[in-house]
Amino acid sequence: YWGTPIPIIYCDDCEAVPVPEDQLPVVLPEDVEFTGHGSPLKDIPEFINAPCPKCGKDARRETDTFDTFVESSWYFARYACPDNANAMLDERARYWLPVDLYIGGIEHAILHLLYARFFHKVMRDEGLVDSPEPFGKLLTQGMVLKDGTKMSKSKGNTVDPQSLIDRYGADTVRLFTMQAAPPEQSLEWSDSAVEGAYRFLKRLWARVQEHAGGGETLALDRSALTDGQKALRHAVYGTLNKVSDDMGRRFTFNNVVSANMELLNELNRFDDVSE
């Protein structure tokens, strides 16, 4: 039931007949009862029974639907102007397309992206969009592995993140997934590494709370800084510059985490009293 209807009507005399263009689109009924046994459309006579477009005799609609790639190949364009009855003939679509950055799983890096390009170029040829390509940049994510094998419900090797979220919090799980590997590479799941991410966040939180409770921050006199203070200040701004580039241009979130861990270590080693 879920999907784009195939606009074909079957007639005993004329066989398979396309639905005439002036009768498109074929709209699926919404008052549907799902039994879990095949398509519910077969049990809806108001939908399945239709006159043959050629001879006018009683005929039957196709109850199958197109592959879900038909929807997922162009939804990004429709999001730009979902309330426009004329589809993508809209200034908003011209403004938002092509998509600046597409992020998707590695298993969709071939078929889905090919279909998206096919559909987009057809829409371009039909005058529905202006851009020749659907996406400006692509970031393909790797898979999550457990003991070297892709996680799969059928293999029973999946990890339920909810138990880890309940134990460590969602920020810890997010930090681990960013730190474990570059986004384009596969990520090997490790419960012990999640524990390490949790310890880092606790140290970071303690340091921030210590700084926040230190009272009013005085205006900085750069000429009065010691060599150690200058080096630490250089490390802070160097980290800011690196993190901004890693996040905004390179998408290497693992380097972002590592850089902040190194900076926290430098902050904890720094002894301003001896300076």
mmCIF file of C-alpha atoms in Angstrom:
data_model
loop_
_atom_site.group_PDB
_atom_site.id
_atom_site.type_symbol
_atom_site.label_atom_id
_atom_site.label_comp_id
_atom_site.label_asym_id
_atom_site.label_seq_id
_atom_site.Cartn_x
_atom_site.Cartn_y
_atom_site.Cartn_z
ATOM 1 C CA TYR A 1 0.000 0.000 0.000
ATOM 2 C CA TRP A 2 2.736 2.473 0.946
ATOM 3 C CA GLY A 3 4.142 4.024 -2.193
ATOM 4 C CA THR A 4 3.291 5.619 -5.500
ATOM 5 C CA PRO A 5 0.385 3.842 -7.254
ATOM 6 C CA ILE A 6 1.177 2.204 -10.577
ATOM 7 C CA PRO A 7 -1.302 3.853 -13.004
ATOM 8 C CA ILE A 8 -2.411 0.745 -14.896
ATOM 9 C CA ILE A 9 -5.912 -0.704 -15.339
ATOM 10 C CA TYR A 10 -6.395 -4.346 -16.339
ATOM 11 C CA CYS A 11 -9.201 -5.168 -18.750
ATOM 12 C CA ASP A 12 -10.195 -8.692 -19.849
ATOM 13 C CA ASP A 13 -10.451 -7.479 -23.449
ATOM 14 C CA CYS A 14 -7.822 -4.733 -23.676
ATOM 15 C CA GLU A 15 -5.345 -6.215 -21.166
ATOM 16 C CA ALA A 16 -3.049 -3.663 -19.435
ATOM 17 C CA VAL A 17 -4.149 -0.087 -20.192
ATOM 18 C CA PRO A 18 -2.398 3.069 -18.834
ATOM 19 C CA VAL A 19 -4.543 5.471 -16.839
ATOM 20 C CA PRO A 20 -5.164 8.559 -19.072
ATOM 21 C CA GLU A 21 -3.092 11.609 -18.225
ATOM 22 C CA ASP A 22 -6.156 13.703 -17.369
ATOM 23 C CA GLN A 23 -7.025 11.150 -14.643
ATOM 24 C CA LEU A 24 -3.639 11.379 -12.943
ATOM 25 C CA PRO A 25 -2.533 11.249 -10.233
ATOM 26 C CA VAL A 26 -4.093 8.046 -8.917
ATOM 27 C CA VAL A 27 -4.784 8.857 -5.272
ATOM 28 C CA LEU A 28 -4.647 6.112 -2.658
ATOM 29 C CA PRO A 29 -7.603 5.872 -0.254
ATOM 30 C CA GLU A 30 -6.820 6.925 3.320
ATOM 31 C CA ASP A 31 -9.631 5.017 5.043
ATOM 32 C CA VAL A 32 -7.693 1.750 5.033
ATOM 33 C CA GLU A 33 -7.755 -1.209 7.393
ATOM 34 C CA PHE A 34 -4.444 -3.059 7.612
ATOM 35 C CA THR A 35 -4.624 -6.778 8.318
ATOM 36 C CA GLY A 36 -0.994 -7.683 7.693
ATOM 37 C CA HIS A 37 -1.954 -9.994 4.832
ATOM 38 C CA GLY A 38 -1.058 -8.417 1.506
ATOM 39 C CA SER A 39 -2.177 -5.097 0.110
ATOM 40 C CA PRO A 40 -5.370 -3.730 1.695
ATOM 41 C CA LEU A 41 -6.284 -2.149 -1.653
ATOM 42 C CA LYS A 42 -7.507 -5.546 -2.864
ATOM 43 C CA ASP A 43 -10.281 -5.358 -0.253
ATOM 44 C CA ILE A 44 -11.497 -1.875 -1.302
ATOM 45 C CA PRO A 45 -13.882 -2.252 -4.250
ATOM 46 C CA GLU A 46 -14.291 1.531 -4.615
ATOM 47 C CA PHE A 47 -10.599 1.712 -5.490
ATOM 48 C CA ILE A 48 -9.920 -1.496 -7.351
ATOM 49 C CA ASN A 49 -13.001 -1.404 -9.627
ATOM 50 C CA ALA A 50 -12.663 1.053 -12.515
ATOM 51 C CA PRO A 51 -13.856 1.330 -16.110
ATOM 52 C CA CYS A 52 -11.399 0.447 -18.842
ATOM 53 C CA PRO A 53 -10.042 3.684 -20.395
ATOM 54 C CA LYS A 54 -10.209 2.049 -23.853
ATOM 55 C CA CYS A 55 -13.536 0.170 -24.070
ATOM 56 C CA GLY A 56 -15.369 1.366 -20.963
ATOM 57 C CA LYS A 57 -16.041 -2.139 -19.635
ATOM 58 C CA ASP A 58 -15.564 -3.103 -15.999
ATOM 59 C CA ALA A 59 -11.874 -3.491 -15.203
ATOM 60 C CA ARG A 60 -9.455 -3.600 -12.241
ATOM 61 C CA ARG A 61 -6.791 -1.176 -11.040
ATOM 62 C CA GLU A 62 -3.262 -2.301 -10.324
ATOM 63 C CA THR A 63 -2.875 -2.626 -6.527
ATOM 64 C CA ASP A 64 0.918 -2.741 -6.437
ATOM 65 C CA THR A 65 2.999 0.410 -5.939
ATOM 66 C CA PHE A 66 6.326 1.612 -7.283
ATOM 67 C CA ASP A 67 9.528 1.037 -5.365
ATOM 68 C CA THR A 68 10.086 3.483 -2.507
ATOM 69 C CA PHE A 69 12.988 4.974 -4.469
ATOM 70 C CA VAL A 70 10.320 6.787 -6.489
ATOM 71 C CA GLU A 71 9.512 8.920 -3.420
ATOM 72 C CA SER A 72 12.967 9.117 -1.856
ATOM 73 C CA SER A 73 14.550 10.300 -5.104
ATOM 74 C CA TRP A 74 12.928 13.740 -5.147
ATOM 75 C CA TYR A 75 11.407 14.472 -1.705
ATOM 76 C CA PHE A 76 14.105 17.069 -0.977
ATOM 77 C CA ALA A 77 12.758 19.201 -3.826
ATOM 78 C CA ARG A 78 9.182 18.898 -2.599
ATOM 79 C CA TYR A 79 10.162 19.943 0.927
ATOM 80 C CA ALA A 80 11.030 23.375 -0.457
ATOM 81 C CA CYS A 81 7.393 24.120 -1.367
ATOM 82 C CA PRO A 82 5.041 21.415 -0.015
ATOM 83 C CA ASP A 83 1.961 23.635 -0.174
ATOM 84 C CA ASN A 84 2.247 24.407 -3.894
ATOM 85 C CA ALA A 85 -0.244 22.425 -5.986
ATOM 86 C CA ASN A 86 1.993 22.931 -9.045
ATOM 87 C CA ALA A 87 4.805 20.890 -7.495
ATOM 88 C CA MET A 88 8.261 22.501 -7.794
ATOM 89 C CA LEU A 89 7.240 25.457 -9.973
ATOM 90 C CA ASP A 90 8.043 27.772 -7.108
ATOM 91 C CA GLU A 91 10.590 30.478 -6.277
ATOM 92 C CA ARG A 92 11.300 28.737 -2.973
ATOM 93 C CA ALA A 93 12.447 25.611 -4.788
ATOM 94 C CA ARG A 94 14.646 27.717 -7.037
ATOM 95 C CA TYR A 95 16.133 29.345 -3.928
ATOM 96 C CA TRP A 96 16.804 26.150 -1.933
ATOM 97 C CA LEU A 97 17.970 23.816 -4.717
ATOM 98 C CA PRO A 98 20.356 22.212 -5.240
ATOM 99 C CA VAL A 99 20.777 20.840 -1.724
ATOM 100 C CA ASP A 100 24.041 22.188 -0.283
ATOM 101 C CA LEU A 101 25.069 18.979 1.486
ATOM 102 C CA TYR A 102 23.620 15.473 1.292
ATOM 103 C CA ILE A 103 24.480 13.132 4.172
ATOM 104 C CA GLY A 104 23.587 9.489 3.699
ATOM 105 C CA GLY A 105 24.571 5.949 4.592
ATOM 106 C CA ILE A 106 27.133 4.092 2.514
ATOM 107 C CA GLU A 107 24.596 1.443 1.473
ATOM 108 C CA HIS A 108 22.617 4.153 -0.347
ATOM 109 C CA ALA A 109 25.655 5.701 -1.998
ATOM 110 C CA ILE A 110 25.037 3.997 -5.339
ATOM 111 C CA LEU A 111 21.411 3.207 -6.157
ATOM 112 C CA HIS A 112 19.650 5.966 -4.253
ATOM 113 C CA LEU A 113 21.988 8.690 -5.466
ATOM 114 C CA LEU A 114 21.747 7.442 -9.050
ATOM 115 C CA TYR A 115 17.955 7.479 -8.878
ATOM 116 C CA ALA A 116 17.992 10.948 -7.322
ATOM 117 C CA ARG A 117 20.095 12.229 -10.222
ATOM 118 C CA PHE A 118 17.810 10.512 -12.773
ATOM 119 C CA PHE A 119 14.681 12.039 -11.255
ATOM 120 C CA HIS A 120 16.251 15.475 -10.845
ATOM 121 C CA LYS A 121 17.357 15.618 -14.457
ATOM 122 C CA VAL A 122 13.886 14.557 -15.617
ATOM 123 C CA MET A 123 12.371 17.343 -13.482
ATOM 124 C CA ARG A 124 14.915 19.759 -14.942
ATOM 125 C CA ASP A 125 13.958 18.733 -18.472
ATOM 126 C CA GLU A 126 10.279 19.212 -17.536
ATOM 127 C CA GLY A 127 11.029 22.717 -16.241
ATOM 128 C CA LEU A 128 10.184 21.881 -12.621
ATOM 129 C CA VAL A 129 13.668 22.712 -11.270
ATOM 130 C CA ASP A 130 16.501 24.860 -12.538
ATOM 131 C CA SER A 131 19.614 23.117 -11.228
ATOM 132 C CA PRO A 132 21.318 20.341 -13.245
ATOM 133 C CA GLU A 133 22.315 18.344 -10.152
ATOM 134 C CA PRO A 134 20.292 17.578 -6.984
ATOM 135 C CA PHE A 135 23.166 17.957 -4.479
ATOM 136 C CA GLY A 136 26.156 20.244 -4.215
ATOM 137 C CA LYS A 137 28.257 18.109 -1.865
ATOM 138 C CA LEU A 138 28.003 14.560 -0.535
ATOM 139 C CA LEU A 139 29.062 13.063 2.797
ATOM 140 C CA THR A 140 28.704 9.288 2.865
ATOM 141 C CA GLN A 141 28.574 7.768 6.344
ATOM 142 C CA GLY A 142 30.200 4.470 7.207
ATOM 143 C CA MET A 143 28.430 1.617 8.962
ATOM 144 C CA VAL A 144 28.410 0.677 12.642
ATOM 145 C CA LEU A 145 30.193 -2.641 13.255
ATOM 146 C CA LYS A 146 30.172 -5.004 16.218
ATOM 147 C CA ASP A 147 33.120 -7.401 16.484
ATOM 148 C CA GLY A 148 34.030 -6.556 12.906
ATOM 149 C CA THR A 149 30.573 -7.360 11.517
ATOM 150 C CA LYS A 150 27.841 -5.012 10.344
ATOM 151 C CA MET A 151 25.106 -4.660 12.936
ATOM 152 C CA SER A 152 21.971 -6.485 11.863
ATOM 153 C CA LYS A 153 18.762 -7.493 13.624
ATOM 154 C CA SER A 154 18.812 -10.811 11.764
ATOM 155 C CA LYS A 155 22.293 -11.548 13.157
ATOM 156 C CA GLY A 156 21.304 -10.480 16.657
ATOM 157 C CA ASN A 157 24.414 -8.314 17.103
ATOM 158 C CA THR A 158 22.744 -4.927 17.455
ATOM 159 C CA VAL A 159 23.392 -2.661 20.430
ATOM 160 C CA ASP A 160 20.429 -0.859 21.960
ATOM 161 C CA PRO A 161 21.654 2.708 22.598
ATOM 162 C CA GLN A 162 18.784 3.350 25.004
ATOM 163 C CA SER A 163 20.431 1.360 27.806
ATOM 164 C CA LEU A 164 23.641 3.369 27.336
ATOM 165 C CA ILE A 165 21.657 6.623 27.245
ATOM 166 C CA ASP A 166 19.940 5.648 30.487
ATOM 167 C CA ARG A 167 23.322 4.899 32.091
ATOM 168 C CA TYR A 168 25.579 7.615 30.679
ATOM 169 C CA GLY A 169 23.280 10.162 29.010
ATOM 170 C CA ALA A 170 22.667 10.962 25.334
ATOM 171 C CA ASP A 171 25.602 13.384 25.108
ATOM 172 C CA THR A 172 28.041 10.590 25.995
ATOM 173 C CA VAL A 173 26.676 8.318 23.274
ATOM 174 C CA ARG A 174 26.808 11.155 20.733
ATOM 175 C CA LEU A 175 30.385 11.984 21.725
ATOM 176 C CA PHE A 176 31.490 8.376 21.344
ATOM 177 C CA THR A 177 29.938 7.992 17.888
ATOM 178 C CA MET A 178 31.687 11.182 16.721
ATOM 179 C CA GLN A 179 35.018 10.235 18.284
ATOM 180 C CA ALA A 180 35.235 6.580 17.233
ATOM 181 C CA ALA A 181 35.962 7.135 13.535
ATOM 182 C CA PRO A 182 35.791 9.686 10.712
ATOM 183 C CA PRO A 183 32.197 9.855 9.448
ATOM 184 C CA GLU A 184 33.015 8.275 6.095
ATOM 185 C CA GLN A 185 34.575 5.187 7.707
ATOM 186 C CA SER A 186 32.942 2.300 9.541
ATOM 187 C CA LEU A 187 32.649 2.622 13.297
ATOM 188 C CA GLU A 188 33.580 -0.311 15.549
ATOM 189 C CA TRP A 189 31.276 -0.307 18.568
ATOM 190 C CA SER A 190 33.002 -0.535 21.965
ATOM 191 C CA ASP A 191 31.290 -0.329 25.353
ATOM 192 C CA SER A 192 34.619 0.485 27.032
ATOM 193 C CA ALA A 193 35.142 3.417 24.670
ATOM 194 C CA VAL A 194 31.715 4.737 25.677
ATOM 195 C CA GLU A 195 32.954 4.668 29.285
ATOM 196 C CA GLY A 196 35.990 6.728 28.200
ATOM 197 C CA ALA A 197 33.761 9.333 26.570
ATOM 198 C CA TYR A 198 31.750 9.532 29.778
ATOM 199 C CA ARG A 199 34.891 10.164 31.876
ATOM 200 C CA PHE A 200 35.995 12.921 29.512
ATOM 201 C CA LEU A 201 32.647 14.722 29.735
ATOM 202 C CA LYS A 202 32.763 14.513 33.540
ATOM 203 C CA ARG A 203 36.252 16.103 33.557
ATOM 204 C CA LEU A 204 35.102 18.763 31.095
ATOM 205 C CA TRP A 205 32.013 19.551 33.176
ATOM 206 C CA ALA A 206 34.102 19.853 36.360
ATOM 207 C CA ARG A 207 36.512 22.241 34.639
ATOM 208 C CA VAL A 208 33.689 24.417 33.295
ATOM 209 C CA GLN A 209 32.003 24.545 36.699
ATOM 210 C CA GLU A 210 35.305 25.525 38.318
ATOM 211 C CA HIS A 211 35.784 28.321 35.799
ATOM 212 C CA ALA A 212 32.192 29.533 36.114
ATOM 213 C CA GLY A 213 32.521 29.688 39.886
ATOM 214 C CA GLY A 214 35.762 31.648 39.768
ATOM 215 C CA GLY A 215 34.092 35.028 39.935
ATOM 216 C CA GLU A 216 34.100 37.960 37.571
ATOM 217 C CA THR A 217 36.428 37.761 34.559
ATOM 218 C CA LEU A 218 38.751 40.768 34.359
ATOM 219 C CA ALA A 219 39.662 42.541 31.135
ATOM 220 C CA LEU A 220 42.671 40.903 29.496
ATOM 221 C CA ASP A 221 45.960 42.809 29.420
ATOM 222 C CA ARG A 222 47.895 40.901 26.777
ATOM 223 C CA SER A 223 51.109 42.811 27.495
ATOM 224 C CA ALA A 224 51.134 41.417 31.038
ATOM 225 C CA LEU A 225 50.828 37.748 30.034
ATOM 226 C CA THR A 226 53.600 35.351 31.012
ATOM 227 C CA ASP A 227 55.129 32.965 28.483
ATOM 228 C CA GLY A 228 53.035 30.118 29.898
ATOM 229 C CA GLN A 229 49.828 32.149 29.672
ATOM 230 C CA LYS A 230 50.623 33.145 26.092
ATOM 231 C CA ALA A 231 51.239 29.511 25.155
ATOM 232 C CA LEU A 232 47.932 28.450 26.695
ATOM 233 C CA ARG A 233 46.078 31.280 24.976
ATOM 234 C CA HIS A 234 47.677 30.228 21.690
ATOM 235 C CA ALA A 235 46.497 26.655 22.308
ATOM 236 C CA VAL A 236 42.916 27.839 22.960
ATOM 237 C CA TYR A 237 42.699 29.895 19.779
ATOM 238 C CA GLY A 238 44.494 27.222 17.784
ATOM 239 C CA THR A 239 41.870 24.714 18.916
ATOM 240 C CA LEU A 240 39.045 27.099 18.018
ATOM 241 C CA ASN A 241 40.465 27.534 14.526
ATOM 242 C CA LYS A 242 41.028 23.801 14.017
ATOM 243 C CA VAL A 243 37.607 22.811 15.339
ATOM 244 C CA SER A 244 35.851 25.385 13.146
ATOM 245 C CA ASP A 245 37.581 24.001 10.053
ATOM 246 C CA ASP A 246 37.069 20.348 11.021
ATOM 247 C CA MET A 247 33.353 20.910 11.574
ATOM 248 C CA GLY A 248 32.483 23.447 8.888
ATOM 249 C CA ARG A 249 34.617 22.241 5.978
ATOM 250 C CA ARG A 250 36.051 18.786 6.578
ATOM 251 C CA PHE A 251 33.314 17.154 8.735
ATOM 252 C CA THR A 252 36.010 15.264 10.670
ATOM 253 C CA PHE A 253 34.129 15.239 13.959
ATOM 254 C CA ASN A 254 36.559 12.730 15.472
ATOM 255 C CA ASN A 255 39.316 15.346 15.143
ATOM 256 C CA VAL A 256 37.045 17.885 16.858
ATOM 257 C CA VAL A 257 36.711 15.615 19.887
ATOM 258 C CA SER A 258 40.429 14.803 19.962
ATOM 259 C CA ALA A 259 41.393 18.482 19.769
ATOM 260 C CA ASN A 260 39.125 19.336 22.695
ATOM 261 C CA MET A 261 40.533 16.455 24.732
ATOM 262 C CA GLU A 262 44.070 17.730 24.096
ATOM 263 C CA LEU A 263 43.058 21.258 25.070
ATOM 264 C CA LEU A 264 41.453 20.056 28.299
ATOM 265 C CA ASN A 265 44.664 18.211 29.159
ATOM 266 C CA GLU A 266 46.660 21.406 28.592
ATOM 267 C CA LEU A 267 44.265 23.395 30.762
ATOM 268 C CA ASN A 268 44.517 20.846 33.564
ATOM 269 C CA ARG A 269 48.347 20.790 33.361
ATOM 270 C CA PHE A 270 48.607 24.581 33.448
ATOM 271 C CA ASP A 271 49.550 26.011 36.847
ATOM 272 C CA ASP A 272 48.858 29.728 36.813
ATOM 273 C CA VAL A 273 50.153 30.187 40.372
ATOM 274 C CA SER A 274 53.708 29.127 39.509
ATOM 275 C CA GLU A 275 53.629 31.394 36.516
#
